Amino acid sequence: MRFIDSHTHTYLRGPEDLELMSVAGVEGVIICSFFPVQPLGFSTMRDLFRWVMEEEPMRLSSYGISSRVAVGIHPRSIPEEDLKAVLDHILALFDNEKASALGEVGLETGSQEEEYVLTQQIRIANEYPVPMIMHTPRNNKEKIVDKLLGIIESENVDPARVIIDHLTPDLVAKVRSIGANVGLTVQPGKLTPKDVHEVILKNGPEGIVLNSDIGNKPSDPLSLPRVAHYLDRAGVGGRDIQMITYSNIRALIPL
Ligand SMILES: [Zn+2]
């Protein structure tokens, strides 16, 4: 089986994990930008983007893993200073076709500042237009998802280009009903392979993309192979498994 992990921070993991992923059939990943400390300003963000766009794809390719990069300001790491300069820089990266998507962006608490930063980024991404990977928080998820869907509508974003990520099973139908894609994160404390099975039985495989969100928090580089194994044993057809672990994300962000 072939896998593309639709949301990762592989640059926060060691080489052993990349080797494991490669051996297990993960042939591609989407690298999402996130800096785990609140950045002071422009230079931190510029260097983060250089890391994920220049250094990390080379490191991944040495393990036979291809990658595409999403750049953006995560709601938990909004720079203290130089916001305008960072936004201009993001625009330039899309202009030079150095980044394939906006992400990870979204809302954490749903504060006015977060909303402003998200909206500014959406307006930039809408110009190109690139896919957008949107984070949702652990707390207050339904309220934040509603807010995100409202922003998508009011900013005239094509929902087919959006992934609403880290969704819980109860919110899948709502996000699918407006035509946006659903990101399911399989990791300790989030979803299990069994949860994914239930979502597929209820909603089908269209518009659903799986990810490990591997990074600095507890997470599993083998999330996708493990889900595929579980679904296969549960009797889910190979085509459906392939859609959620490979082809749906490939159609959205070609690798
Ligand atoms: Zn993430």
mmCIF file of C-alpha atoms and ligand atoms in Angstrom:
data_model
loop_
_atom_site.group_PDB
_atom_site.id
_atom_site.type_symbol
_atom_site.label_atom_id
_atom_site.label_comp_id
_atom_site.label_asym_id
_atom_site.label_seq_id
_atom_site.Cartn_x
_atom_site.Cartn_y
_atom_site.Cartn_z
ATOM 1 C CA MET A 1 0.000 0.000 0.000
ATOM 2 C CA ARG A 2 1.016 3.584 -0.668
ATOM 3 C CA PHE A 3 0.430 6.393 1.783
ATOM 4 C CA ILE A 4 0.554 10.178 1.814
ATOM 5 C CA ASP A 5 0.368 11.689 5.297
ATOM 6 C CA SER A 6 -1.695 14.859 4.848
ATOM 7 C CA HIS A 7 -0.462 16.820 7.890
ATOM 8 C CA THR A 8 2.950 16.437 9.517
ATOM 9 C CA HIS A 9 5.683 18.356 11.306
ATOM 10 C CA THR A 10 8.391 15.843 10.411
ATOM 11 C CA TYR A 11 11.062 18.514 11.015
ATOM 12 C CA LEU A 12 10.366 18.096 14.752
ATOM 13 C CA ARG A 13 11.125 14.338 14.627
ATOM 14 C CA GLY A 14 14.281 12.289 14.406
ATOM 15 C CA PRO A 15 15.606 10.292 11.445
ATOM 16 C CA GLU A 16 14.471 6.947 12.896
ATOM 17 C CA ASP A 17 10.847 7.983 12.404
ATOM 18 C CA LEU A 18 11.427 8.937 8.786
ATOM 19 C CA GLU A 19 13.024 5.578 8.150
ATOM 20 C CA LEU A 20 10.060 3.793 9.758
ATOM 21 C CA MET A 21 7.593 5.738 7.612
ATOM 22 C CA SER A 22 9.504 4.982 4.456
ATOM 23 C CA VAL A 23 9.702 1.250 5.215
ATOM 24 C CA ALA A 24 5.953 1.176 5.934
ATOM 25 C CA GLY A 25 5.035 2.693 2.555
ATOM 26 C CA VAL A 26 4.618 6.387 3.409
ATOM 27 C CA GLU A 27 5.830 7.805 0.115
ATOM 28 C CA GLY A 28 4.785 11.410 0.656
ATOM 29 C CA VAL A 29 3.968 13.915 3.370
ATOM 30 C CA ILE A 30 2.563 17.415 3.616
ATOM 31 C CA ILE A 31 4.820 19.475 5.877
ATOM 32 C CA CYS A 32 2.865 22.087 7.857
ATOM 33 C CA SER A 33 4.547 25.132 9.379
ATOM 34 C CA PHE A 34 4.386 25.493 13.132
ATOM 35 C CA PHE A 35 6.892 26.927 15.580
ATOM 36 C CA PRO A 36 6.365 25.529 19.103
ATOM 37 C CA VAL A 37 7.447 28.751 20.843
ATOM 38 C CA GLN A 38 5.699 32.067 20.272
ATOM 39 C CA PRO A 39 7.956 33.707 17.672
ATOM 40 C CA LEU A 40 9.322 37.148 18.446
ATOM 41 C CA GLY A 41 9.081 38.386 14.894
ATOM 42 C CA PHE A 42 9.914 38.192 11.219
ATOM 43 C CA SER A 43 13.322 36.532 11.348
ATOM 44 C CA THR A 44 12.025 33.558 13.347
ATOM 45 C CA MET A 45 9.188 32.993 10.878
ATOM 46 C CA ARG A 46 11.430 33.462 7.850
ATOM 47 C CA ASP A 47 13.872 30.883 9.219
ATOM 48 C CA LEU A 48 11.033 28.485 10.055
ATOM 49 C CA PHE A 49 9.823 28.720 6.452
ATOM 50 C CA ARG A 50 13.392 28.191 5.168
ATOM 51 C CA TRP A 51 13.686 25.129 7.380
ATOM 52 C CA VAL A 52 10.439 23.567 6.134
ATOM 53 C CA MET A 53 10.886 24.582 2.480
ATOM 54 C CA GLU A 54 14.586 24.063 1.936
ATOM 55 C CA GLU A 55 16.086 21.741 4.527
ATOM 56 C CA GLU A 56 13.276 19.326 5.397
ATOM 57 C CA PRO A 57 12.271 18.236 1.856
ATOM 58 C CA MET A 58 15.919 17.283 1.220
ATOM 59 C CA ARG A 59 16.103 15.305 4.448
ATOM 60 C CA LEU A 60 12.836 13.515 3.621
ATOM 61 C CA SER A 61 13.938 12.709 0.083
ATOM 62 C CA SER A 62 17.038 10.986 1.448
ATOM 63 C CA TYR A 63 14.553 8.483 2.912
ATOM 64 C CA GLY A 64 12.632 8.236 -0.358
ATOM 65 C CA ILE A 65 9.749 10.377 0.938
ATOM 66 C CA SER A 66 8.466 13.178 -1.267
ATOM 67 C CA SER A 67 6.894 16.265 0.254
ATOM 68 C CA ARG A 68 4.928 19.429 -0.315
ATOM 69 C CA VAL A 69 5.101 22.387 2.019
ATOM 70 C CA ALA A 70 2.360 24.466 3.592
ATOM 71 C CA VAL A 71 3.403 27.834 4.994
ATOM 72 C CA GLY A 72 1.366 29.991 7.321
ATOM 73 C CA ILE A 73 0.968 31.396 10.798
ATOM 74 C CA HIS A 74 -0.453 28.864 13.265
ATOM 75 C CA PRO A 75 -2.946 30.427 15.702
ATOM 76 C CA ARG A 76 -0.771 29.291 18.644
ATOM 77 C CA SER A 77 2.339 30.917 17.205
ATOM 78 C CA ILE A 78 1.381 34.381 16.072
ATOM 79 C CA PRO A 79 4.551 36.494 16.059
ATOM 80 C CA GLU A 80 4.719 39.225 18.693
ATOM 81 C CA GLU A 81 6.073 41.738 16.168
ATOM 82 C CA ASP A 82 6.301 42.257 12.398
ATOM 83 C CA LEU A 83 2.987 40.617 11.459
ATOM 84 C CA LYS A 84 2.740 42.653 8.255
ATOM 85 C CA ALA A 85 6.240 41.625 7.171
ATOM 86 C CA VAL A 86 5.448 37.957 7.790
ATOM 87 C CA LEU A 87 2.239 38.201 5.743
ATOM 88 C CA ASP A 88 4.138 39.909 2.897
ATOM 89 C CA HIS A 89 6.688 37.127 3.037
ATOM 90 C CA ILE A 90 3.991 34.441 2.816
ATOM 91 C CA LEU A 91 2.579 36.226 -0.212
ATOM 92 C CA ALA A 92 6.021 36.260 -1.834
ATOM 93 C CA LEU A 93 6.433 32.528 -1.218
ATOM 94 C CA PHE A 94 3.184 31.820 -3.080
ATOM 95 C CA ASP A 95 4.184 34.282 -5.776
ATOM 96 C CA ASN A 96 7.447 32.409 -6.339
ATOM 97 C CA GLU A 97 5.617 29.065 -6.160
ATOM 98 C CA LYS A 98 7.826 27.930 -3.308
ATOM 99 C CA ALA A 99 4.923 26.765 -1.136
ATOM 100 C CA SER A 100 2.064 24.495 -2.205
ATOM 101 C CA ALA A 101 -0.528 25.325 0.434
ATOM 102 C CA LEU A 102 -1.446 27.635 3.305
ATOM 103 C CA GLY A 103 -1.046 25.914 6.672
ATOM 104 C CA GLU A 104 -1.317 25.280 9.220
ATOM 105 C CA VAL A 105 -3.602 28.179 9.941
ATOM 106 C CA GLY A 106 -6.907 28.323 11.796
ATOM 107 C CA LEU A 107 -8.217 29.194 15.213
ATOM 108 C CA GLU A 108 -7.239 28.040 18.710
ATOM 109 C CA THR A 109 -9.253 30.222 21.107
ATOM 110 C CA GLY A 110 -11.118 32.093 18.401
ATOM 111 C CA SER A 111 -9.899 35.501 19.670
ATOM 112 C CA GLN A 112 -10.190 38.618 17.551
ATOM 113 C CA GLU A 113 -6.453 38.605 16.933
ATOM 114 C CA GLU A 114 -6.535 35.007 15.699
ATOM 115 C CA GLU A 115 -9.456 35.807 13.421
ATOM 116 C CA TYR A 116 -7.631 38.809 11.986
ATOM 117 C CA VAL A 117 -4.453 36.828 11.311
ATOM 118 C CA LEU A 118 -6.416 33.987 9.707
ATOM 119 C CA THR A 119 -8.467 36.289 7.507
ATOM 120 C CA GLN A 120 -5.385 38.144 6.270
ATOM 121 C CA GLN A 121 -3.795 34.827 5.304
ATOM 122 C CA ILE A 122 -6.945 33.547 3.593
ATOM 123 C CA ARG A 123 -7.051 36.714 1.482
ATOM 124 C CA ILE A 124 -3.488 36.075 0.336
ATOM 125 C CA ALA A 125 -4.080 32.375 -0.389
ATOM 126 C CA ASN A 126 -7.309 33.145 -2.242
ATOM 127 C CA GLU A 127 -5.344 35.139 -4.809
ATOM 128 C CA TYR A 128 -3.346 32.142 -6.058
ATOM 129 C CA PRO A 129 -5.418 30.010 -5.162
ATOM 130 C CA VAL A 130 -3.727 27.411 -2.998
ATOM 131 C CA PRO A 131 -5.273 24.759 -0.715
ATOM 132 C CA MET A 132 -5.636 25.713 2.950
ATOM 133 C CA ILE A 133 -5.067 23.440 5.948
ATOM 134 C CA MET A 134 -7.021 24.687 8.943
ATOM 135 C CA HIS A 135 -6.344 23.721 12.538
ATOM 136 C CA THR A 136 -9.158 23.224 15.034
ATOM 137 C CA PRO A 137 -8.479 23.094 18.798
ATOM 138 C CA ARG A 138 -9.184 20.391 21.365
ATOM 139 C CA ASN A 139 -11.472 22.677 23.379
ATOM 140 C CA ASN A 140 -14.665 24.220 22.046
ATOM 141 C CA LYS A 141 -14.220 22.406 18.766
ATOM 142 C CA GLU A 142 -17.758 22.712 17.488
ATOM 143 C CA LYS A 143 -17.944 26.458 18.132
ATOM 144 C CA ILE A 144 -14.589 27.024 16.456
ATOM 145 C CA VAL A 145 -15.552 24.867 13.454
ATOM 146 C CA ASP A 146 -18.718 26.947 13.045
ATOM 147 C CA LYS A 147 -16.613 30.098 13.171
ATOM 148 C CA LEU A 148 -14.203 28.707 10.556
ATOM 149 C CA LEU A 149 -17.035 27.716 8.236
ATOM 150 C CA GLY A 150 -18.475 31.231 8.624
ATOM 151 C CA ILE A 151 -15.131 32.811 7.688
ATOM 152 C CA ILE A 152 -14.767 30.506 4.678
ATOM 153 C CA GLU A 153 -18.153 31.629 3.462
ATOM 154 C CA SER A 154 -17.701 35.339 4.102
ATOM 155 C CA GLU A 155 -14.232 35.343 2.470
ATOM 156 C CA ASN A 156 -15.576 33.507 -0.598
ATOM 157 C CA VAL A 157 -13.169 30.615 -0.237
ATOM 158 C CA ASP A 158 -13.876 27.598 -2.444
ATOM 159 C CA PRO A 159 -14.564 24.970 0.269
ATOM 160 C CA ALA A 160 -13.193 22.227 -1.983
ATOM 161 C CA ARG A 161 -9.737 23.776 -1.454
ATOM 162 C CA VAL A 162 -9.993 23.680 2.349
ATOM 163 C CA ILE A 163 -9.141 20.940 4.838
ATOM 164 C CA ILE A 164 -10.770 21.421 8.241
ATOM 165 C CA ASP A 165 -8.349 19.390 10.315
ATOM 166 C CA HIS A 166 -8.306 17.436 13.579
ATOM 167 C CA LEU A 167 -12.066 16.920 13.353
ATOM 168 C CA THR A 168 -14.026 14.716 15.730
ATOM 169 C CA PRO A 169 -16.422 12.162 14.187
ATOM 170 C CA ASP A 170 -19.538 14.145 15.178
ATOM 171 C CA LEU A 171 -18.460 17.151 13.054
ATOM 172 C CA VAL A 172 -17.584 15.290 9.849
ATOM 173 C CA ALA A 173 -21.045 15.493 8.251
ATOM 174 C CA LYS A 174 -21.332 19.236 8.903
ATOM 175 C CA VAL A 175 -17.980 20.002 7.227
ATOM 176 C CA ARG A 176 -18.714 17.679 4.295
ATOM 177 C CA SER A 177 -22.125 19.264 3.790
ATOM 178 C CA ILE A 178 -20.536 22.566 2.703
ATOM 179 C CA GLY A 179 -18.102 20.699 0.432
ATOM 180 C CA ALA A 180 -14.947 21.187 2.517
ATOM 181 C CA ASN A 181 -12.471 18.361 3.111
ATOM 182 C CA VAL A 182 -12.168 16.655 6.470
ATOM 183 C CA GLY A 183 -8.798 16.016 8.121
ATOM 184 C CA LEU A 184 -8.748 13.149 10.614
ATOM 185 C CA THR A 185 -5.770 13.036 12.958
ATOM 186 C CA VAL A 186 -4.929 9.590 14.296
ATOM 187 C CA GLN A 187 -2.700 9.936 17.341
ATOM 188 C CA PRO A 188 -2.813 9.332 21.112
ATOM 189 C CA GLY A 189 -5.541 11.532 22.610
ATOM 190 C CA LYS A 190 -7.178 12.182 19.232
ATOM 191 C CA LEU A 191 -8.694 9.542 16.943
ATOM 192 C CA THR A 192 -8.101 5.778 16.837
ATOM 193 C CA PRO A 193 -8.300 3.474 13.783
ATOM 194 C CA LYS A 194 -11.689 2.368 15.137
ATOM 195 C CA ASP A 195 -12.970 5.972 15.088
ATOM 196 C CA VAL A 196 -11.862 6.271 11.458
ATOM 197 C CA HIS A 197 -13.703 3.069 10.613
ATOM 198 C CA GLU A 198 -16.913 4.456 12.086
ATOM 199 C CA VAL A 199 -16.522 7.730 10.187
ATOM 200 C CA ILE A 200 -16.055 5.868 6.888
ATOM 201 C CA LEU A 201 -19.064 3.637 7.511
ATOM 202 C CA LYS A 202 -21.229 6.685 8.169
ATOM 203 C CA ASN A 203 -19.876 9.241 5.700
ATOM 204 C CA GLY A 204 -18.008 7.303 3.021
ATOM 205 C CA PRO A 205 -14.417 8.036 1.953
ATOM 206 C CA GLU A 206 -15.035 11.137 -0.215
ATOM 207 C CA GLY A 207 -13.322 14.297 0.966
ATOM 208 C CA ILE A 208 -11.626 12.627 3.917
ATOM 209 C CA VAL A 209 -7.849 12.769 4.416
ATOM 210 C CA LEU A 210 -5.914 11.069 7.191
ATOM 211 C CA ASN A 211 -2.867 12.319 8.999
ATOM 212 C CA SER A 212 -0.555 11.607 11.897
ATOM 213 C CA ASP A 213 0.230 15.275 12.724
ATOM 214 C CA ILE A 214 3.583 13.952 13.929
ATOM 215 C CA GLY A 215 5.511 16.635 15.741
ATOM 216 C CA ASN A 216 6.755 17.504 19.201
ATOM 217 C CA LYS A 217 3.667 16.077 20.980
ATOM 218 C CA PRO A 218 2.854 12.351 21.386
ATOM 219 C CA SER A 219 2.140 11.089 17.879
ATOM 220 C CA ASP A 220 2.732 8.057 15.710
ATOM 221 C CA PRO A 221 4.746 8.047 12.465
ATOM 222 C CA LEU A 222 2.912 4.841 11.493
ATOM 223 C CA SER A 223 -0.637 6.189 11.934
ATOM 224 C CA LEU A 224 -1.630 5.725 8.290
ATOM 225 C CA PRO A 225 -0.274 2.181 7.820
ATOM 226 C CA ARG A 226 -1.911 1.209 11.118
ATOM 227 C CA VAL A 227 -5.309 2.583 10.070
ATOM 228 C CA ALA A 228 -5.053 0.853 6.686
ATOM 229 C CA HIS A 229 -4.236 -2.418 8.405
ATOM 230 C CA TYR A 230 -7.175 -2.031 10.784
ATOM 231 C CA LEU A 231 -9.645 -1.101 8.026
ATOM 232 C CA ASP A 232 -8.473 -3.953 5.829
ATOM 233 C CA ARG A 233 -9.029 -6.429 8.637
ATOM 234 C CA ALA A 234 -12.445 -4.867 9.305
ATOM 235 C CA GLY A 235 -13.438 -5.595 5.703
ATOM 236 C CA VAL A 236 -13.257 -2.071 4.223
ATOM 237 C CA GLY A 237 -12.502 -2.174 0.484
ATOM 238 C CA GLY A 238 -9.013 -1.344 -0.761
ATOM 239 C CA ARG A 239 -10.256 1.504 -2.929
ATOM 240 C CA ASP A 240 -11.873 3.255 0.035
ATOM 241 C CA ILE A 241 -8.738 2.817 2.142
ATOM 242 C CA GLN A 242 -6.603 4.187 -0.678
ATOM 243 C CA MET A 243 -8.836 7.248 -1.025
ATOM 244 C CA ILE A 244 -8.463 8.383 2.576
ATOM 245 C CA THR A 245 -4.776 7.470 2.942
ATOM 246 C CA TYR A 246 -3.480 8.454 -0.498
ATOM 247 C CA SER A 247 -5.578 9.626 -3.436
ATOM 248 C CA ASN A 248 -7.819 12.274 -1.843
ATOM 249 C CA ILE A 249 -4.885 14.340 -0.592
ATOM 250 C CA ARG A 250 -2.991 13.756 -3.836
ATOM 251 C CA ALA A 251 -5.897 15.230 -5.808
ATOM 252 C CA LEU A 252 -5.878 18.323 -3.569
ATOM 253 C CA ILE A 253 -2.103 18.837 -3.276
ATOM 254 C CA PRO A 254 -0.341 16.978 -6.127
ATOM 255 C CA LEU A 255 2.932 15.387 -5.047
HETATM 256 ZN ZN ZN B 1 -0.224 20.218 13.148
#
